[in-house]
């Protein structure tokens, strides 16, 4: 009875300790989030961000998102510690302080992206031990400092930063309007330009190009009103260099946006068109590489990339990024909940367009859209998840993503499930493209809008035993769709088969829009500006390149793992050279699946030597070549 009475007497004291732990967790969480947000944004803006941090970029709202998320996260752990403290005989406050010190230190060390994971953990443990020891020496004194000074200070800073970021966003919207007011007058009758990238879509999976499944009825319909290039090739097999080539007219060896962000000295389509009176905006679902962190948004007066939903906000924080995917997998959810759907991208664009039409003197617009739904892991929404697959097969409750699986390890049924998901996602994006175009028609804008639909790269679906992209320059990775439509400037129903490069898209846009005079873009137009020229009749190099991943973290079965790759494609040949001298040569006409390497044959050796000479001429002095197209 006496022991029970003593326990009751101690309970208020233990509750007070629990309250202290909750305050500690809030203080450490807010402080960690404030510092983490400043580190992530500061390193990015100073061009000092490590490669993983460029890929998972941020924007100013991270300055309130990180404190808010970390405060909730630390409070969650704080509640566990507080519950334990309410019943423990020992004082756990110093131990809790040490734990929060470790969490905060680890977060700040890992946020730099410069340390190995193990180093961040060990150094964080050391810092946590120091914090715990300091609190153990004089717990009450340290807690008074937290209660009376630190907690009010960090709370006030977090609120102040949140208000400041909100005000900055309002100012940015106002400055966009002022920018448009200062633009020069556009050429009378200048067409709008809408450039849509269907991320990771290979050409041979479009019904518009002969695929047996009805994956692209809307593209088929639009192709009858424009020109569909049947042999269009990207300049690379992954997003960053391919997108950079699209908007600069430069090859990867010229713009170098493959191991680094796109540098600001290269003129982009957005800058070129803005200087000629166009409103410019970018709406990207690829929030890895179509971003300000990757240098993609140069010249766009308006761009929407990050923070489209709460999961994306969480995934931009350090702990959210590391924990989200494992936590979802543990819960049996394999969809990337932080993704933007094509429908969301459309909504963002139309909302911006409506606002601009209300506030601005009518100007032509240049809008870039990126749909990301076919990128692995592909889980299209209903009802598209069931159009090519059995019900429930691609509902997100089982993994369908084998990009890390070595050749021979994926069962046939599982491989087919990924193909089904991929095709279904393409059909969904095609439907959203059709819905967007219908909206533009309803608003009376489609008739004077130059539409370009393409992709940045394709996708390997087990042809060589592996899945994904970037690892090679085979056709399945670089052969992409390319549709150009503007009824009064582009031949309708044309389907040229001559290989063309996406490097020529920028020059083509300038040509078709009637702005070719003074255009800085390398490469000629695809010659679709008038019926006087045959579509695509100008023969230019179709070059693709890909360089290895920094740090060498590549699957050993990737051809790229053995060395950097370059490729040339002609009407007949598909040539691939590795930087160690290994070559592949395929006859596209007689071997469309690229199964027989002819580099060692008598004819092949002569062709290989000619292609090597062409590559030497193209890439001999990349820095000098690139400088010709840099801004003066």
Coordinates of C-alpha atoms in Angstrom, one line a residue:
X1 CA 0.0 0.0 0.0
X2 CA 2.9 2.3 0.9
X3 CA 4.6 1.6 -2.4
X4 CA 1.4 2.3 -4.3
X5 CA 1.0 5.6 -2.5
X6 CA 4.6 6.6 -3.3
X7 CA 4.0 5.8 -7.0
X8 CA 0.9 8.1 -7.0
X9 CA 2.9 10.9 -5.4
X10 CA 5.6 10.6 -8.0
X11 CA 3.2 10.5 -10.9
X12 CA 2.8 14.4 -11.2
X13 CA 6.6 14.7 -11.3
X14 CA 6.9 12.1 -14.0
X15 CA 4.1 13.9 -16.0
X16 CA 6.1 17.1 -15.7
X17 CA 9.2 15.2 -17.1
X18 CA 7.1 13.9 -20.0
X19 CA 6.0 17.5 -20.7
X20 CA 9.6 18.5 -20.7
X21 CA 10.5 15.8 -23.2
X22 CA 7.7 16.9 -25.6
X23 CA 9.0 20.5 -25.4
X24 CA 12.5 19.1 -26.1
X25 CA 11.3 17.2 -29.1
X26 CA 9.5 20.3 -30.5
X27 CA 12.6 22.5 -30.0
X28 CA 15.0 20.0 -31.6
X29 CA 12.6 19.3 -34.4
X30 CA 12.0 23.0 -35.3
X31 CA 15.8 23.8 -35.0
X32 CA 16.7 20.7 -37.1
X33 CA 14.1 21.6 -39.8
X34 CA 15.2 25.3 -39.9
X35 CA 18.9 24.3 -40.4
X36 CA 18.1 21.4 -42.8
X37 CA 16.0 23.7 -45.0
X38 CA 18.7 26.3 -45.1
X39 CA 21.4 23.8 -45.9
X40 CA 19.3 22.1 -48.7
X41 CA 18.3 25.4 -50.3
X42 CA 21.6 27.2 -49.7
X43 CA 23.8 24.6 -51.2
X44 CA 21.5 24.3 -54.2
X45 CA 21.4 28.1 -54.8
X46 CA 25.2 28.3 -54.4
X47 CA 25.7 25.5 -57.0
X48 CA 27.4 23.5 -54.3
X49 CA 24.8 20.7 -54.0
X50 CA 25.9 17.1 -54.3
X51 CA 24.5 15.0 -57.1
X52 CA 21.8 13.3 -55.1
X53 CA 20.6 16.7 -53.8
X54 CA 20.4 18.1 -57.3
X55 CA 18.2 15.1 -58.3
X56 CA 16.0 15.7 -55.2
X57 CA 16.0 19.5 -55.5
X58 CA 14.1 22.0 -53.4
X59 CA 12.6 25.5 -53.6
X60 CA 12.1 28.3 -51.0
X61 CA 9.0 26.7 -49.4
X62 CA 11.4 24.0 -48.0
X63 CA 12.2 26.7 -45.4
X64 CA 8.9 26.1 -43.8
X65 CA 8.2 22.6 -44.9
X66 CA 11.3 21.1 -43.2
X67 CA 10.6 22.7 -39.8
X68 CA 7.0 21.7 -40.0
X69 CA 7.7 18.1 -40.9
X70 CA 10.7 17.7 -38.6
X71 CA 8.6 19.2 -35.7
X72 CA 5.9 16.6 -36.3
X73 CA 8.4 13.8 -36.7
X74 CA 10.4 14.7 -33.5
X75 CA 7.1 15.2 -31.6
X76 CA 6.1 11.6 -32.6
X77 CA 9.3 10.2 -31.2
X78 CA 8.9 12.6 -28.3
X79 CA 5.5 11.1 -27.5
X80 CA 7.1 7.7 -27.2
X81 CA 9.8 9.0 -24.9
X82 CA 7.2 10.9 -22.9
X83 CA 5.0 7.8 -22.5
X84 CA 8.0 5.9 -21.2
X85 CA 9.0 8.7 -18.9
X86 CA 5.5 8.8 -17.3
X87 CA 6.1 5.3 -16.0
X88 CA 9.9 5.0 -15.6
X89 CA 11.5 5.4 -12.3
X90 CA 14.6 6.9 -13.9
X91 CA 14.7 10.4 -15.3
X92 CA 14.8 9.9 -19.1
X93 CA 15.0 13.6 -20.1
X94 CA 18.8 13.6 -20.7
X95 CA 18.5 10.3 -22.7
X96 CA 15.7 11.8 -24.8
X97 CA 17.8 15.0 -25.4
X98 CA 20.7 12.8 -26.6
X99 CA 18.4 10.9 -28.9
X100 CA 17.0 14.2 -30.4
X101 CA 20.6 15.5 -30.6
X102 CA 21.5 12.4 -32.7
X103 CA 18.5 12.8 -35.0
X104 CA 19.2 16.5 -35.6
X105 CA 22.9 16.0 -36.1
X106 CA 22.4 13.1 -38.5
X107 CA 19.9 15.1 -40.5
X108 CA 22.2 18.1 -40.9
X109 CA 25.2 16.0 -41.8
X110 CA 23.3 13.9 -44.3
X111 CA 21.7 16.9 -45.8
X112 CA 25.0 18.0 -47.3
X113 CA 25.1 14.9 -49.5
X114 CA 28.9 14.9 -49.0
X115 CA 29.2 12.2 -46.4
X116 CA 28.6 8.4 -46.5
X117 CA 25.5 7.2 -44.7
X118 CA 27.6 5.4 -42.1
X119 CA 29.7 8.5 -41.4
X120 CA 26.6 10.6 -40.9
X121 CA 25.2 8.0 -38.5
X122 CA 28.4 7.6 -36.5
X123 CA 29.1 11.4 -36.3
X124 CA 25.5 12.0 -35.4
X125 CA 25.8 9.5 -32.6
X126 CA 28.8 11.3 -31.2
X127 CA 27.0 14.6 -31.3
X128 CA 24.0 13.0 -29.7
X129 CA 26.1 11.6 -26.9
X130 CA 27.6 15.1 -26.3
X131 CA 24.1 16.6 -26.1
X132 CA 22.9 13.9 -23.7
X133 CA 26.0 14.4 -21.5
X134 CA 25.4 18.1 -21.3
X135 CA 21.8 17.6 -20.2
X136 CA 22.8 15.0 -17.7
X137 CA 25.2 17.3 -15.9
X138 CA 22.5 19.9 -15.1
X139 CA 19.2 18.7 -16.5
X140 CA 17.0 21.4 -14.9
X141 CA 19.3 24.3 -16.0
X142 CA 19.4 23.1 -19.6
X143 CA 15.6 22.6 -19.7
X144 CA 15.0 26.1 -18.3
X145 CA 17.1 27.4 -21.2
X146 CA 15.0 25.3 -23.6
X147 CA 11.7 26.4 -22.1
X148 CA 12.4 30.1 -21.7
X149 CA 14.7 30.9 -24.7
X150 CA 15.3 28.3 -27.3
X151 CA 11.8 27.0 -27.9
X152 CA 10.3 30.5 -28.3
X153 CA 13.2 31.6 -30.5
X154 CA 13.0 28.6 -32.9
X155 CA 9.2 28.7 -33.0
X156 CA 9.3 32.4 -33.8
X157 CA 11.9 31.9 -36.5
X158 CA 9.9 29.1 -38.1
X159 CA 6.7 31.2 -38.2
X160 CA 8.6 34.2 -39.5
X161 CA 10.2 32.2 -42.3
X162 CA 6.9 30.7 -43.2
X163 CA 5.3 34.1 -43.5
X164 CA 8.4 35.4 -45.4
X165 CA 8.2 32.6 -47.9
X166 CA 4.5 33.1 -48.4
X167 CA 5.1 36.8 -49.1
X168 CA 7.9 36.0 -51.5
X169 CA 5.6 33.7 -53.5
X170 CA 3.1 36.5 -53.7
X171 CA 5.8 38.9 -54.9
X172 CA 7.0 36.3 -57.4
X173 CA 3.5 36.1 -58.9
X174 CA 3.3 39.9 -59.1
X175 CA 6.7 40.1 -60.7
X176 CA 5.6 37.6 -63.4
X177 CA 2.8 40.0 -64.3
X178 CA 5.2 42.9 -64.4
X179 CA 7.6 41.0 -66.5
X180 CA 5.0 40.3 -69.2
X181 CA 4.0 43.9 -69.3
X182 CA 7.7 44.8 -70.1
X183 CA 8.0 42.2 -72.9
X184 CA 8.4 43.5 -76.5
X185 CA 5.4 43.1 -78.8
X186 CA 5.1 39.7 -80.4
X187 CA 5.0 39.2 -84.1
X188 CA 1.4 39.7 -85.2
X189 CA -0.3 36.3 -85.5
X190 CA 2.6 34.5 -83.8
X191 CA 1.4 31.0 -82.9
X192 CA 1.4 29.7 -79.3
X193 CA 3.9 26.9 -78.7
X194 CA 3.0 23.8 -76.6
X195 CA 5.8 21.3 -76.1
X196 CA 4.8 18.1 -74.4
X197 CA 7.2 15.4 -73.3
X198 CA 5.8 12.0 -72.6
X199 CA 8.6 10.9 -70.3
X200 CA 10.2 7.5 -70.9
X201 CA 7.9 6.6 -73.9
X202 CA 9.5 4.6 -76.7
X203 CA 8.1 5.1 -80.2
X204 CA 7.4 1.4 -80.9
X205 CA 4.8 1.2 -78.0
X206 CA 2.5 3.8 -79.7
X207 CA -0.4 2.5 -81.8
X208 CA 0.2 5.6 -83.9
X209 CA 3.5 3.9 -85.0
X210 CA 2.1 0.4 -85.5
X211 CA 2.0 -1.0 -82.0
X212 CA -0.9 -3.6 -81.8
X213 CA -2.4 -2.2 -78.6
X214 CA -4.4 0.9 -78.8
X215 CA -2.1 3.0 -76.7
X216 CA -2.3 6.4 -78.5
X217 CA -5.6 7.1 -80.3
X218 CA -5.3 10.8 -79.6
X219 CA -1.8 11.0 -81.0
X220 CA -3.0 9.1 -84.1
X221 CA -5.8 11.7 -84.6
X222 CA -3.5 14.6 -84.1
X223 CA -0.9 13.0 -86.4
X224 CA -3.5 13.1 -89.3
X225 CA -3.4 16.9 -88.9
X226 CA 0.4 17.2 -88.7
X227 CA 3.6 15.4 -89.3
X228 CA 4.6 12.3 -87.4
X229 CA 8.3 11.5 -87.6
X230 CA 8.6 7.7 -87.6
X231 CA 12.4 7.6 -86.9
X232 CA 13.0 10.4 -84.3
X233 CA 15.8 9.8 -81.9
X234 CA 16.7 11.4 -78.6
X235 CA 20.1 12.7 -77.9
X236 CA 20.5 10.5 -74.8
X237 CA 18.9 7.7 -72.9
X238 CA 18.0 9.6 -69.8
X239 CA 16.1 12.7 -68.8
X240 CA 18.6 15.5 -68.0
X241 CA 20.7 15.6 -71.2
X242 CA 17.8 14.8 -73.4
X243 CA 15.6 17.6 -72.0
X244 CA 18.6 20.0 -72.2
X245 CA 19.1 19.2 -75.9
X246 CA 15.4 19.8 -76.5
X247 CA 15.4 23.4 -75.2
X248 CA 18.9 24.4 -76.3
X249 CA 19.4 22.7 -79.7
X250 CA 22.7 21.4 -78.4
X251 CA 24.1 17.8 -78.2
X252 CA 25.1 16.5 -74.7
X253 CA 28.8 16.9 -75.5
X254 CA 28.1 20.6 -76.1
X255 CA 25.8 21.5 -73.2
X256 CA 27.4 19.0 -70.7
X257 CA 24.1 18.7 -68.7
X258 CA 24.7 15.1 -68.0
X259 CA 26.9 15.1 -64.9
X260 CA 26.1 18.7 -63.9
X261 CA 23.0 20.9 -64.2
X262 CA 22.4 22.9 -67.4
X263 CA 24.5 26.0 -67.2
X264 CA 22.8 29.4 -67.6
X265 CA 25.1 30.6 -70.4
X266 CA 23.2 28.6 -73.0
X267 CA 20.2 30.2 -74.7
X268 CA 17.0 28.2 -74.0
X269 CA 13.8 28.1 -76.0
X270 CA 12.1 29.9 -73.1
X271 CA 14.6 32.8 -73.2
X272 CA 14.5 33.0 -77.0
X273 CA 10.7 33.2 -77.1
X274 CA 10.4 35.5 -74.1
X275 CA 12.6 38.0 -75.8
X276 CA 10.1 37.9 -78.7
X277 CA 7.1 38.7 -76.7
X278 CA 6.0 35.2 -75.5
X279 CA 4.6 34.3 -72.0
X280 CA 6.6 31.3 -70.8
X281 CA 5.7 28.6 -68.3
X282 CA 6.8 25.1 -67.4
X283 CA 4.7 22.4 -65.7
X284 CA 6.7 19.3 -65.0
X285 CA 5.8 15.9 -63.4
X286 CA 9.4 14.9 -63.7
X287 CA 10.5 16.6 -60.5
X288 CA 13.9 15.0 -60.7
X289 CA 15.4 16.7 -63.8
X290 CA 12.9 19.2 -65.2
X291 CA 13.6 21.5 -62.3
X292 CA 15.4 24.7 -61.3
X293 CA 18.0 22.6 -59.4
X294 CA 18.9 20.9 -62.7
X295 CA 19.1 24.2 -64.6
X296 CA 16.1 23.4 -66.7
X297 CA 13.9 26.4 -65.9
X298 CA 16.2 29.1 -67.3
X299 CA 14.0 31.7 -69.0
X300 CA 10.6 30.4 -67.8
X301 CA 8.7 33.2 -66.1
X302 CA 6.6 30.7 -64.4
X303 CA 7.4 27.1 -63.4
X304 CA 5.7 24.6 -61.2
X305 CA 7.6 21.5 -60.2
X306 CA 8.0 20.7 -56.5
X307 CA 5.5 20.5 -53.6
X308 CA 2.4 19.5 -55.7
X309 CA 1.1 17.4 -52.9
X310 CA 1.8 16.5 -49.3
X311 CA 3.8 13.3 -50.1
X312 CA 6.1 15.4 -52.3
X313 CA 6.6 17.9 -49.6
X314 CA 7.6 15.1 -47.2
X315 CA 9.9 13.5 -49.8
X316 CA 11.9 16.7 -50.1
X317 CA 13.0 16.6 -46.4
X318 CA 15.9 14.4 -45.3
X319 CA 14.0 12.0 -43.2
X320 CA 11.0 11.9 -45.5
X321 CA 13.2 11.1 -48.5
X322 CA 14.9 8.2 -46.8
X323 CA 11.8 6.7 -45.0
X324 CA 8.9 7.2 -47.5
X325 CA 9.6 4.4 -49.9
X326 CA 10.5 1.7 -47.3
X327 CA 7.5 2.7 -45.2
X328 CA 5.1 2.5 -48.1
X329 CA 6.6 -0.9 -49.2
X330 CA 6.2 -2.2 -45.6
X331 CA 2.5 -1.1 -45.8
X332 CA 2.1 -2.9 -49.2
X333 CA 1.9 0.3 -51.2
X334 CA 4.3 0.5 -54.2
X335 CA 3.0 3.6 -56.0
X336 CA 5.1 6.7 -55.7
X337 CA 2.5 8.9 -53.9
X338 CA 4.5 12.0 -54.4
X339 CA 4.1 12.0 -58.2
X340 CA 2.1 14.4 -60.2
X341 CA -0.3 12.8 -62.6
X342 CA -0.8 14.1 -66.2
X343 CA -4.2 15.3 -65.1
X344 CA -2.6 17.4 -62.4
X345 CA -0.1 18.9 -64.9
X346 CA -3.0 19.8 -67.2
X347 CA -4.9 21.5 -64.3
X348 CA -1.8 23.5 -63.4
X349 CA -1.4 24.7 -67.0
X350 CA -5.0 25.6 -67.5
X351 CA -5.2 27.5 -64.2
X352 CA -2.1 29.5 -65.2
X353 CA -3.5 30.1 -68.7
X354 CA -6.8 31.3 -67.3
X355 CA -5.1 33.7 -64.9
X356 CA -2.8 35.1 -67.6
X357 CA -5.7 35.6 -70.0
X358 CA -7.5 37.6 -67.3
X359 CA -4.6 39.7 -66.3
X360 CA -2.4 40.2 -69.3
X361 CA -2.7 41.8 -72.7
X362 CA -3.2 38.9 -75.0
X363 CA 0.2 37.4 -75.9
X364 CA 1.3 34.1 -77.4
X365 CA 2.5 31.6 -74.9
X366 CA 5.2 29.0 -74.8
X367 CA 4.3 26.2 -72.4
X368 CA 6.4 23.1 -71.6
X369 CA 4.6 20.1 -70.1
X370 CA 6.2 16.9 -68.9
X371 CA 3.9 13.8 -68.2
X372 CA 5.7 11.2 -66.1
X373 CA 3.1 8.4 -65.7
X374 CA 4.9 5.8 -67.8
X375 CA 8.2 6.3 -65.9
X376 CA 9.0 3.3 -63.7
X377 CA 7.3 2.3 -61.5
X378 CA 4.2 2.8 -63.7
X379 CA 0.8 2.6 -61.9
X380 CA -1.8 4.3 -64.0
X381 CA -5.1 5.3 -62.3
X382 CA -8.3 3.5 -62.9
X383 CA -9.8 2.7 -65.3
X384 CA -6.5 2.6 -67.2
X385 CA -5.0 0.1 -64.8
X386 CA -7.3 -2.6 -66.2
X387 CA -7.3 -1.9 -70.0
X388 CA -4.3 -4.2 -70.8
X389 CA -3.9 -6.2 -67.6
X390 CA -6.0 -8.5 -65.4
X391 CA -8.0 -6.7 -62.7
X392 CA -5.9 -5.9 -59.7
X393 CA -2.5 -6.7 -61.3
X394 CA -1.2 -3.1 -61.4
X395 CA -3.1 -1.5 -58.6
X396 CA 0.0 -0.6 -56.6
X397 CA -0.3 -3.4 -54.1
X398 CA 2.5 -5.4 -55.6
X399 CA 5.9 -4.2 -57.0
X400 CA 6.2 -3.8 -60.8
X401 CA 9.6 -2.3 -61.2
X402 CA 12.6 -4.4 -62.2
X403 CA 15.1 -1.8 -63.1
X404 CA 17.6 -3.2 -60.6
X405 CA 17.0 -6.8 -61.5
X406 CA 19.8 -8.6 -63.3
X407 CA 19.2 -10.4 -66.6
X408 CA 17.3 -13.7 -66.2
X409 CA 16.0 -12.9 -62.7
X410 CA 12.5 -11.7 -63.7
X411 CA 9.9 -14.3 -64.4
X412 CA 8.0 -14.0 -67.7
X413 CA 4.7 -13.3 -66.0
X414 CA 6.2 -10.5 -63.9
X415 CA 8.0 -9.0 -67.0
X416 CA 4.7 -9.0 -68.9
X417 CA 3.0 -7.2 -66.0
X418 CA 5.5 -4.4 -66.3
X419 CA 4.9 -4.2 -70.0
X420 CA 1.1 -4.1 -69.3
X421 CA 1.6 -1.3 -66.8
X422 CA 3.8 0.6 -69.2
X423 CA 1.3 0.4 -72.0
X424 CA -1.6 1.3 -69.7
X425 CA 0.3 4.4 -68.5
X426 CA 0.9 5.5 -72.1
X427 CA -2.8 5.1 -72.8
X428 CA -3.6 7.2 -69.8
X429 CA -1.2 10.0 -70.9
X430 CA -2.6 9.9 -74.4
X431 CA -6.1 10.4 -72.9
X432 CA -4.9 13.3 -70.9
X433 CA -3.2 14.8 -74.0
X434 CA -6.5 14.5 -75.8
X435 CA -8.4 16.1 -72.9
X436 CA -6.0 19.0 -72.8
X437 CA -6.3 19.6 -76.5
X438 CA -10.1 19.5 -76.3
X439 CA -9.9 22.2 -73.6
X440 CA -7.7 24.4 -75.9
X441 CA -10.1 23.8 -78.7
X442 CA -13.0 24.9 -76.5
X443 CA -11.1 28.1 -75.6
X444 CA -10.4 28.8 -79.2
X445 CA -6.6 28.4 -78.8
X446 CA -5.9 25.2 -80.6
X447 CA -6.1 26.6 -84.2
X448 CA -3.1 28.8 -83.6
X449 CA -1.0 26.6 -81.3
X450 CA 2.1 24.8 -82.6
X451 CA 2.0 21.4 -80.9
X452 CA 5.1 19.3 -80.4
X453 CA 4.7 15.9 -78.7
X454 CA 7.8 13.8 -78.1
X455 CA 9.7 11.9 -75.4
X456 CA 13.0 12.3 -73.7
X457 CA 14.0 8.7 -74.0
X458 CA 12.6 5.2 -74.2
X459 CA 12.6 2.2 -71.9
X460 CA 14.2 -1.2 -71.9
X461 CA 11.5 -3.9 -71.2
X462 CA 13.7 -7.0 -71.1
X463 CA 14.9 -7.1 -74.7
X464 CA 18.5 -7.6 -73.4
X465 CA 17.3 -9.1 -70.1
X466 CA 17.2 -5.9 -68.1
X467 CA 14.7 -3.1 -67.5
X468 CA 14.9 0.7 -67.2
X469 CA 16.8 3.3 -69.1
X470 CA 20.2 5.1 -69.3
X471 CA 22.2 1.9 -69.4
X472 CA 22.6 1.7 -73.2
X473 CA 21.9 3.5 -76.5
X474 CA 20.0 0.8 -78.2
X475 CA 16.8 1.7 -80.2
X476 CA 14.4 0.9 -77.4
X477 CA 16.1 3.6 -75.3
X478 CA 16.5 6.4 -77.8
X479 CA 13.9 5.9 -80.5
X480 CA 11.1 8.2 -79.5
X481 CA 7.8 9.7 -80.9
X482 CA 7.8 13.1 -82.5
X483 CA 4.7 14.8 -83.6
X484 CA 4.6 18.4 -85.0
X485 CA 1.2 20.0 -85.7
X486 CA 0.2 23.5 -86.9
X487 CA -2.3 23.2 -89.8
X488 CA -1.3 26.3 -91.7
X489 CA 2.4 25.7 -91.5
X490 CA 3.0 21.9 -91.1
X491 CA 2.1 19.3 -93.8
X492 CA -0.9 17.2 -92.6
X493 CA -0.6 13.4 -92.6
X494 CA 3.1 13.3 -93.4
X495 CA 5.0 10.4 -91.9
X496 CA 8.7 10.8 -92.9
X497 CA 11.0 7.8 -92.2
X498 CA 14.3 9.6 -92.4
X499 CA 16.1 9.5 -89.0
X500 CA 16.0 12.9 -87.2
X501 CA 17.3 14.1 -83.9
X502 CA 15.5 15.9 -81.2
X503 CA 18.4 18.3 -81.2
X504 CA 16.6 19.9 -84.1
X505 CA 13.4 20.6 -82.2
X506 CA 14.4 24.0 -81.0
X507 CA 15.4 25.2 -84.5
X508 CA 12.1 23.7 -85.8
X509 CA 10.0 25.7 -83.3
X510 CA 11.8 28.9 -84.3
X511 CA 11.2 28.1 -87.9
X512 CA 7.6 27.1 -87.7
X513 CA 6.8 30.1 -85.5
X514 CA 8.3 32.4 -88.1
X515 CA 11.1 33.5 -85.8
X516 CA 14.0 31.8 -87.5
X517 CA 15.8 35.0 -88.2
X518 CA 18.4 35.5 -85.5
X519 CA 17.6 32.1 -83.8
X520 CA 20.7 30.9 -81.9
X521 CA 19.9 27.2 -82.1
X522 CA 22.2 24.7 -83.8
X523 CA 20.9 22.3 -86.3
X524 CA 18.4 23.0 -89.1
X525 CA 14.7 23.0 -88.8
X526 CA 13.0 19.7 -89.6
X527 CA 11.8 21.5 -92.7
X528 CA 8.1 21.2 -92.0
X529 CA 7.5 25.0 -92.1
X530 CA 6.0 24.8 -95.6
X531 CA 4.8 22.3 -98.1
X532 CA 7.6 23.6 -100.4
X533 CA 10.1 21.4 -98.6
X534 CA 9.8 17.7 -97.9
X535 CA 9.4 17.0 -94.2
X536 CA 12.8 16.1 -92.8
X537 CA 14.6 16.1 -96.1
X538 CA 17.7 17.8 -94.7
X539 CA 20.0 15.1 -93.6
X540 CA 21.9 15.9 -90.4
X541 CA 23.7 13.7 -87.8
X542 CA 21.5 11.7 -85.5
X543 CA 23.8 11.5 -82.5
X544 CA 23.1 10.1 -79.0
X545 CA 25.4 10.1 -76.0
X546 CA 25.4 8.9 -72.4
X547 CA 28.0 9.1 -69.7
X548 CA 28.4 7.0 -66.6
X549 CA 26.8 7.8 -63.2
X550 CA 29.1 9.7 -60.8
X551 CA 30.6 7.3 -58.3
X552 CA 30.2 4.4 -60.7
X553 CA 27.1 3.1 -59.0
X554 CA 25.7 1.3 -62.1
X555 CA 24.4 -2.2 -62.6
X556 CA 27.3 -4.3 -63.9
X557 CA 25.1 -5.7 -66.7
X558 CA 24.6 -2.2 -68.2
X559 CA 26.7 -1.6 -71.3
X560 CA 27.3 1.8 -69.9
X561 CA 29.0 0.2 -66.9
X562 CA 31.9 -0.7 -69.2
X563 CA 32.4 2.9 -70.5
X564 CA 30.7 6.0 -71.9
X565 CA 28.7 5.5 -75.1
X566 CA 28.0 7.4 -78.3
X567 CA 25.7 6.3 -81.1
X568 CA 25.0 7.4 -84.7
X569 CA 21.8 6.4 -86.5
X570 CA 21.3 6.6 -90.3
X571 CA 18.6 5.3 -92.7
X572 CA 20.3 1.9 -92.7
X573 CA 22.7 1.7 -89.7
X574 CA 22.6 1.9 -85.9
X575 CA 26.2 2.4 -84.6
X576 CA 27.3 2.4 -81.0
X577 CA 30.8 3.0 -79.8
X578 CA 32.1 2.7 -76.2
X579 CA 35.0 4.8 -75.0
X580 CA 37.2 1.7 -74.7
X581 CA 37.0 1.1 -78.4
X582 CA 34.2 -1.6 -78.4
X583 CA 31.8 -1.1 -81.3
X584 CA 28.4 -2.4 -82.3
X585 CA 26.9 -2.0 -85.8
X586 CA 23.4 -3.1 -86.8
X587 CA 21.5 -3.0 -90.0
X588 CA 18.2 -1.3 -89.1
X589 CA 16.5 -2.3 -92.4
X590 CA 17.2 -6.0 -92.2
X591 CA 17.6 -6.4 -88.4
X592 CA 15.1 -4.0 -86.7
X593 CA 15.5 -5.7 -83.3
X594 CA 19.3 -5.0 -83.5
X595 CA 20.2 -8.6 -82.8
X596 CA 23.2 -9.2 -85.2
X597 CA 26.4 -7.1 -84.6
X598 CA 28.0 -6.6 -88.0
X599 CA 31.0 -4.6 -86.8
X600 CA 33.3 -7.5 -87.5
X601 CA 32.2 -8.2 -91.1
X602 CA 34.0 -6.9 -94.2
X603 CA 31.3 -4.4 -95.0
X604 CA 30.9 -3.6 -91.3
X605 CA 34.5 -2.7 -90.7
X606 CA 34.4 -0.1 -93.5
X607 CA 31.2 1.4 -92.1
X608 CA 32.6 1.5 -88.6
X609 CA 35.6 3.5 -89.7
X610 CA 33.4 6.0 -91.5
X611 CA 31.2 6.4 -88.4
X612 CA 34.3 6.8 -86.2
X613 CA 35.5 9.6 -88.5
X614 CA 32.0 11.3 -88.2
X615 CA 32.1 11.1 -84.4
X616 CA 35.6 12.6 -84.4
X617 CA 34.3 15.5 -86.5
X618 CA 31.2 16.0 -84.3
X619 CA 32.8 15.7 -80.9
X620 CA 36.4 16.8 -81.5
X621 CA 36.2 20.2 -79.8
X622 CA 33.0 20.2 -77.7
X623 CA 33.9 23.2 -75.6
X624 CA 34.6 25.4 -78.7
X625 CA 31.4 24.2 -80.4
X626 CA 29.3 24.9 -77.3
X627 CA 30.8 28.4 -76.9
X628 CA 29.4 29.4 -80.3
X629 CA 25.8 29.0 -78.9
X630 CA 26.4 30.5 -75.5
X631 CA 24.8 33.9 -74.7
X632 CA 26.9 36.8 -75.6

